[in-house]
Amino acid sequence: MIGNAFEDREEPPGASRSASSNVFPTGGRQAAAPEIDAALRTAFEGEWARVVATLIRVTGDWDVAEEAAAGAFERAAVTWPRDGVPRTPGAWLTTTARNLALDRLRRRGVEAEKVKEWIVEREFEGGTGGPPDPADVIADRDGPGWDDRLRLVFTCAHPALPMEARVALTLRTVGGLETGEIARAFLVPEATMAQRLVRAKRKIRNAGIPYRVPPPDALPERLGGVLAVLYLIANEGYLASSGDRLQRLDLAAEAIRLTRLVTQLVPDDPEARALLALLLLQHARRDARAGADGELVPLDAQDRSRWDAAEIAEGLRLLETSARVAHRTPDRGPYRLQAEIQAVHARAATSAATDWAQIAARYDELAGFGHSPIVELNRAIAHGFAEGPQAALTALAALEASGSLDGYHLLPAAQADFLRRAGEADAAAARYREAIALARTAPERRYLERRLAELA
């Protein structure tokens, strides 16, 4: 399970994951100057998915692509401190990775080498064969070059794969997360996740799943899975799952960029627009959500002047157009409901002015889309702020009894907060300790420890 607690709450912190601190290539090299480390980290966050996607396109081999990309970053970690950061790090990494991939393919045999080299030459010369890929149409219309990452998302989100495998594979190939990090996000052993990723890539290879954006007539049946994957990538960016960082802004930005491309593919789809609105309204609060030292800042303590007004305006505008596009289907979809919840927060001039009753009503509707313990958690919290602590504590107790959030730190964190509000300090302290023991990121642990200390 991936915690999709997109909803900020007044007190309890959000779920968390992080990545690049662990996948970043540091092993086996001497410490580099801070500016080199910063350049390597920036290159990793900005170029990993691009390099992997390009190599998958030109080699057709996912394992070779990932290994060559990792090798290129390892070489950069050795070469850049000695020779300096290249003027175009992305091009340097792509060329290095391509050469590593070709070396690997050559070792597999002369015949295979010729075939692969022919594919590489053809692809790099721009030949694709067959009808144009919708990703190329978008790129030709709106910007320079191609977008292999959009192809990668559609391939990872193919309906032949189970949903959890789609998300895991996308987090690995697009997000650059390591297997252990994805395993923690899904609350499964690392070996289980490794097997899941291997099976997913094998399925793509054996089933001949094409590496491309599907044609327009096939988009509707693929869209739901793609939006779900983009949502979860953004979720990982909004609240990192491990490590020392609260947010992964690179992933959040990438999810927004890819969702924009999807809305261009399906301009009349209200849920695609609503998802983009949701991501923008969430992303607009990024600067206010963490303090100067990376500490979590809860919603009620955030400086709202630091919210990105332009992104909020765009998110609200998209939400309005989503509603107009959906006029023939008045029922709200899950992304629109969540975007509307975020719009309530965005429109509130102060925390005290937040219309929690409206938010609770939206969560009631959202719960109708199927059982999600995270939605139930946020629903309980919203009703607690709308109706008082006891309403939340009753709902949270029922959620705890269900066992659906066992081991998830936000459940005891929420209980601790409402127990504190109800004046039950001892019970609140016990729940804070439980949440601290379960929290998976340093900023969340520090936040919970501070709240516990305030009870003394």
XYZ file of C-alpha atoms in Angstrom:
456
model
C 0.000 0.000 0.000
C 1.213 3.459 -0.773
C -0.038 6.117 1.570
C -1.913 8.583 -0.550
C -2.553 11.049 2.239
C -2.658 13.991 -0.113
C -4.716 15.892 2.337
C -2.836 18.212 4.677
C -4.156 18.161 8.175
C -4.058 20.762 10.839
C -1.712 18.809 13.079
C -0.634 15.263 12.225
C 2.112 15.100 9.629
C 1.860 13.278 6.319
C 3.310 10.010 5.127
C 6.722 10.020 3.718
C 9.237 8.556 1.383
C 12.514 9.713 -0.066
C 14.833 8.393 -2.608
C 17.772 9.963 -4.186
C 19.802 10.025 -1.013
C 20.001 6.248 -1.322
C 20.166 5.718 -5.077
C 22.569 8.568 -5.620
C 25.928 7.109 -6.710
C 28.300 7.708 -3.822
C 29.815 4.315 -3.113
C 33.403 3.631 -4.102
C 34.492 7.219 -4.671
C 36.176 9.844 -2.666
C 34.151 12.720 -1.316
C 33.692 15.425 -3.960
C 33.411 19.149 -3.515
C 29.950 20.264 -2.442
C 29.291 21.880 -5.821
C 30.127 18.630 -7.606
C 27.867 16.660 -5.294
C 25.127 19.181 -5.901
C 25.612 18.893 -9.667
C 25.512 15.103 -9.477
C 22.368 15.173 -7.395
C 20.685 17.661 -9.699
C 21.635 15.572 -12.707
C 20.282 12.449 -11.078
C 16.981 14.023 -10.168
C 16.564 15.645 -13.560
C 18.073 13.143 -15.951
C 17.623 9.625 -14.561
C 14.208 9.020 -16.100
C 15.206 10.705 -19.364
C 18.321 8.519 -19.748
C 16.518 5.288 -18.845
C 13.598 6.096 -21.129
C 15.910 6.885 -24.060
C 17.862 3.667 -23.642
C 14.719 1.563 -23.382
C 13.562 3.100 -26.630
C 16.779 2.443 -28.491
C 17.699 -0.959 -27.033
C 14.312 -2.406 -26.176
C 15.897 -3.960 -23.091
C 14.802 -2.612 -19.695
C 17.561 -4.306 -17.717
C 20.297 -3.078 -20.046
C 18.810 0.416 -19.933
C 18.753 0.600 -16.130
C 22.204 -0.937 -15.745
C 23.713 1.400 -18.328
C 22.065 4.438 -16.770
C 23.365 3.463 -13.342
C 26.815 2.917 -14.860
C 26.766 6.366 -16.434
C 26.009 8.005 -13.104
C 28.769 5.968 -11.449
C 31.225 7.204 -14.091
C 30.043 10.736 -13.565
C 30.727 10.393 -9.848
C 34.353 9.541 -10.670
C 34.917 11.754 -13.718
C 33.228 15.016 -12.823
C 35.254 15.702 -9.646
C 38.408 15.232 -11.758
C 37.441 16.875 -15.061
C 34.660 19.198 -14.017
C 30.921 19.129 -14.664
C 30.180 18.968 -18.414
C 28.347 21.887 -19.963
C 25.368 19.665 -20.800
C 25.237 16.965 -18.100
C 22.182 15.311 -19.615
C 23.842 14.817 -22.993
C 27.019 13.549 -21.305
C 25.065 11.014 -19.278
C 22.985 9.867 -22.237
C 26.032 9.364 -24.458
C 27.933 7.541 -21.717
C 24.946 5.324 -20.939
C 24.390 4.574 -24.618
C 28.013 3.488 -25.022
C 27.773 1.292 -21.936
C 24.585 -0.271 -23.286
C 26.206 -0.968 -26.645
C 29.215 -2.548 -24.937
C 26.888 -4.810 -23.005
C 24.949 -5.760 -26.118
C 28.154 -6.439 -28.060
C 29.239 -8.927 -25.430
C 26.067 -10.906 -26.130
C 27.183 -11.761 -29.692
C 28.059 -10.321 -33.053
C 24.666 -10.968 -34.610
C 22.766 -9.333 -31.770
C 25.236 -6.478 -31.879
C 24.469 -5.751 -35.501
C 20.754 -5.784 -34.902
C 20.963 -3.524 -31.893
C 23.367 -1.134 -33.515
C 21.038 -0.863 -36.467
C 18.171 -0.096 -34.087
C 20.250 2.484 -32.247
C 21.370 4.197 -35.431
C 17.864 4.252 -36.832
C 16.348 5.608 -33.644
C 18.977 8.277 -33.165
C 18.486 9.326 -36.766
C 14.829 9.879 -36.002
C 13.314 6.949 -37.874
C 10.478 5.272 -36.027
C 8.509 3.362 -38.633
C 4.755 2.971 -38.507
C 2.225 5.665 -37.566
C 3.383 8.664 -35.522
C 3.390 8.262 -31.778
C 1.026 10.728 -30.019
C 3.969 11.722 -27.821
C 5.801 12.906 -30.924
C 2.755 14.866 -32.046
C 2.677 16.689 -28.731
C 6.407 17.334 -28.802
C 6.255 18.651 -32.364
C 3.393 20.953 -31.465
C 4.482 22.308 -28.132
C 8.163 22.003 -27.703
C 11.480 20.720 -28.871
C 12.372 17.076 -29.116
C 10.636 13.946 -28.014
C 9.200 12.779 -24.759
C 10.301 9.278 -24.004
C 9.160 9.629 -20.428
C 5.534 9.884 -21.477
C 5.991 6.660 -23.466
C 7.593 5.133 -20.399
C 4.624 6.020 -18.186
C 2.135 4.518 -20.634
C 4.222 1.373 -20.938
C 4.612 0.990 -17.171
C 0.878 1.614 -16.745
C -0.171 -1.032 -19.267
C -3.335 -2.846 -18.145
C -1.666 -6.228 -18.646
C 0.241 -5.482 -15.436
C -1.341 -5.555 -11.969
C -1.851 -2.046 -10.584
C 0.753 -2.460 -7.852
C 3.283 -3.618 -10.447
C 2.462 -0.594 -12.625
C 3.092 1.805 -9.791
C 6.219 0.023 -8.591
C 7.722 -0.127 -12.077
C 6.984 3.545 -12.692
C 8.507 4.584 -9.386
C 11.602 2.571 -10.304
C 12.040 3.685 -13.896
C 10.564 7.186 -13.867
C 11.233 8.105 -10.246
C 14.578 6.368 -9.837
C 13.650 4.866 -6.474
C 15.563 1.833 -5.304
C 13.827 -1.479 -4.786
C 14.090 -1.243 -0.993
C 12.447 2.165 -0.958
C 9.564 0.994 -3.110
C 9.203 -2.064 -0.875
C 8.879 0.153 2.188
C 6.273 2.267 0.436
C 4.223 -0.859 -0.287
C 4.930 -2.344 3.163
C 6.355 -5.550 1.672
C 9.785 -7.236 2.015
C 12.448 -6.034 -0.420
C 12.788 -9.521 -1.927
C 9.057 -9.528 -2.672
C 9.277 -6.181 -4.410
C 12.344 -7.271 -6.385
C 10.438 -10.279 -7.705
C 7.469 -8.075 -8.513
C 9.639 -5.764 -10.599
C 11.313 -8.668 -12.384
C 7.943 -10.190 -13.246
C 6.643 -6.857 -14.520
C 9.581 -6.346 -16.872
C 9.358 -9.971 -18.013
C 5.677 -9.500 -18.726
C 6.398 -6.434 -20.861
C 9.049 -8.323 -22.801
C 7.205 -11.618 -23.263
C 3.840 -10.043 -24.069
C 5.401 -7.694 -26.587
C 3.911 -4.623 -24.907
C 4.870 -1.726 -27.198
C 6.959 1.123 -25.876
C 4.731 3.935 -27.031
C 1.731 6.077 -26.227
C -1.363 4.210 -27.483
C -3.327 5.599 -30.458
C -6.258 7.933 -29.696
C -8.932 5.225 -29.944
C -7.181 3.174 -27.263
C -6.537 6.057 -24.875
C -9.802 5.889 -22.882
C -9.190 2.367 -21.640
C -5.614 3.226 -20.679
C -6.249 6.589 -19.108
C -7.419 5.502 -15.658
C -4.287 3.475 -14.987
C -2.008 6.249 -16.209
C -3.712 8.867 -14.031
C -3.438 6.546 -11.029
C 0.278 6.102 -11.609
C 0.864 9.846 -12.043
C -1.112 10.508 -8.877
C 1.080 8.118 -6.917
C 4.288 9.560 -8.345
C 3.115 12.969 -7.220
C 2.254 11.476 -3.861
C 5.827 10.282 -3.501
C 7.013 13.765 -4.373
C 4.612 15.432 -1.984
C 5.491 13.237 0.985
C 8.703 11.247 0.731
C 8.560 7.728 2.164
C 11.934 7.548 3.896
C 15.125 9.443 4.510
C 15.809 12.981 5.662
C 13.665 14.973 3.269
C 10.002 15.733 3.663
C 9.350 16.302 -0.036
C 10.805 15.213 -3.377
C 10.093 18.274 -5.436
C 11.667 16.766 -8.548
C 9.112 13.970 -8.592
C 6.249 16.337 -7.870
C 7.308 18.598 -10.731
C 7.735 15.650 -13.080
C 4.276 14.328 -12.228
C 2.820 17.755 -13.030
C 4.732 17.950 -16.312
C 3.598 14.485 -17.416
C 0.019 15.159 -16.363
C 0.071 18.312 -18.498
C 1.096 16.181 -21.477
C -1.712 13.726 -20.740
C -4.266 16.549 -20.624
C -3.075 17.563 -24.085
C -3.697 14.014 -25.289
C -7.216 13.984 -23.793
C -8.278 17.645 -23.499
C -11.937 16.762 -22.886
C -11.357 14.374 -20.010
C -12.521 16.043 -16.753
C -10.615 13.731 -14.451
C -7.308 14.380 -16.207
C -7.878 18.129 -15.763
C -8.951 17.588 -12.175
C -5.810 15.599 -11.428
C -3.649 18.398 -12.821
C -5.592 20.871 -10.694
C -5.081 18.705 -7.627
C -1.331 18.393 -8.199
C -0.927 22.133 -8.751
C -2.911 23.065 -5.649
C -0.778 20.685 -3.583
C 2.503 21.756 -5.137
C 1.678 25.426 -4.558
C 2.254 24.951 -0.809
C 5.714 23.364 -1.110
C 7.732 26.335 0.195
C 5.555 26.725 3.270
C 5.378 23.044 4.175
C 8.964 22.784 5.432
C 10.973 25.086 7.648
C 14.486 26.350 6.942
C 15.935 23.219 8.545
C 13.591 20.893 6.685
C 11.176 20.578 9.574
C 7.564 19.731 8.814
C 5.279 22.753 9.137
C 1.625 21.713 9.650
C -1.065 23.414 7.632
C -2.340 25.609 10.441
C 1.159 27.005 11.023
C 2.084 27.653 7.401
C 2.781 31.164 6.142
C 0.127 31.385 3.440
C 1.900 34.282 1.753
C 4.499 31.708 0.689
C 1.966 29.654 -1.222
C 2.463 29.960 -4.980
C -0.394 32.225 -6.056
C 0.072 31.527 -9.774
C -0.167 27.766 -9.312
C -3.211 28.136 -7.085
C -4.892 30.335 -9.707
C -4.136 27.805 -12.435
C -5.366 24.937 -10.259
C -8.643 26.710 -9.501
C -9.101 27.603 -13.171
C -8.511 23.987 -14.207
C -10.994 22.836 -11.612
C -13.635 25.150 -13.071
C -12.989 23.932 -16.620
C -13.062 20.340 -15.383
C -16.526 20.986 -13.981
C -17.684 22.504 -17.293
C -16.273 19.614 -19.323
C -18.020 17.189 -16.969
C -21.410 18.881 -17.253
C -22.881 15.821 -18.966
C -21.733 13.602 -16.098
C -22.529 15.507 -12.906
C -21.078 12.858 -10.604
C -17.714 13.926 -9.348
C -14.730 11.652 -9.940
C -12.142 10.939 -7.226
C -9.572 13.417 -8.536
C -12.114 16.182 -8.841
C -13.291 15.577 -5.274
C -9.732 15.730 -3.992
C -9.024 18.838 -6.027
C -12.130 20.444 -4.564
C -10.877 19.629 -1.068
C -7.598 21.333 -1.866
C -9.467 24.267 -3.358
C -11.259 24.767 -0.032
C -7.884 25.026 1.676
C -6.547 27.316 -1.041
C -9.473 29.718 -0.768
C -9.341 29.994 3.028
C -7.619 33.226 4.014
C -6.544 31.703 7.322
C -6.488 28.276 8.876
C -9.343 29.250 11.183
C -11.459 30.225 8.175
C -11.253 26.729 6.629
C -14.657 25.250 5.842
C -14.123 21.819 7.397
C -17.759 20.851 7.014
C -17.415 21.195 3.254
C -14.189 19.177 3.315
C -15.831 16.437 5.401
C -18.724 16.274 2.921
C -16.268 15.802 0.042
C -14.585 12.960 1.930
C -17.963 11.340 2.470
C -18.413 11.332 -1.312
C -14.862 10.140 -1.863
C -15.408 7.182 0.455
C -18.120 6.033 -1.939
C -15.525 5.169 -4.580
C -14.368 2.121 -2.647
C -12.632 1.162 0.511
C -9.438 3.093 1.078
C -8.132 3.198 4.642
C -6.220 6.393 3.843
C -9.403 8.110 2.685
C -11.128 6.866 5.839
C -8.296 8.283 7.931
C -8.558 11.693 6.298
C -12.339 11.541 6.470
C -12.184 10.934 10.231
C -9.789 13.858 10.652
C -12.001 16.183 8.604
C -15.065 15.280 10.663
C -12.995 15.823 13.808
C -12.228 19.390 12.793
C -15.802 19.987 11.662
C -17.591 18.426 14.623
C -15.090 18.129 17.460
C -12.408 15.699 18.702
C -14.788 12.964 19.833
C -16.147 12.509 16.309
C -12.618 11.888 15.058
C -11.650 9.611 17.952
C -14.704 7.404 17.429
C -14.003 7.021 13.712
C -10.274 6.477 14.289
C -10.996 3.784 16.876
C -13.115 1.942 14.332
C -10.347 2.273 11.768
C -7.828 0.930 14.255
C -10.069 -2.026 15.051
C -10.258 -2.898 11.365
C -6.494 -3.456 11.281
C -6.278 -1.910 7.818
C -3.659 0.636 8.910
C -1.571 -1.529 11.217
C 1.978 -0.182 11.255
C 1.011 3.112 9.619
C 2.258 5.939 11.806
C -0.353 8.505 10.791
C -3.119 6.604 12.562
C -1.596 6.922 16.071
C -0.408 10.430 15.150
C -3.979 11.491 14.374
C -5.279 9.807 17.528
C -2.616 11.594 19.570
C -3.610 14.942 18.149
C -7.312 14.598 18.893
C -6.635 13.116 22.348
C -4.525 16.218 23.049
C -7.337 18.446 21.841
C -9.749 16.522 24.085
C -7.503 17.173 27.101
C -6.336 13.553 27.511
C -2.613 14.273 27.763
C -1.438 10.869 29.039
C -3.289 8.950 26.341
C -2.049 11.424 23.740
C 1.561 10.945 24.870
C 1.267 7.178 24.500
C -0.008 7.566 20.953
C 2.723 10.054 20.055
C 5.346 7.538 21.233
C 3.757 4.856 19.089
C 3.730 7.159 16.069
C 7.376 8.158 16.610
C 8.396 4.503 16.642
C 6.607 3.911 13.333
C 7.526 7.146 11.503
C 9.760 6.566 8.492
C 11.369 9.950 7.962
C 13.493 12.135 10.170
C 11.393 15.324 9.729
C 8.249 13.515 10.829
C 9.947 11.945 13.824
C 11.287 15.309 14.930
C 7.867 16.900 14.526
C 6.178 14.177 16.589
C 8.882 14.359 19.246
C 8.309 18.082 19.543
C 4.581 17.597 19.955
C 5.230 14.952 22.613
C 7.558 17.308 24.482
C 4.881 20.005 24.459
C 2.637 17.703 26.507
C 5.136 17.574 29.382
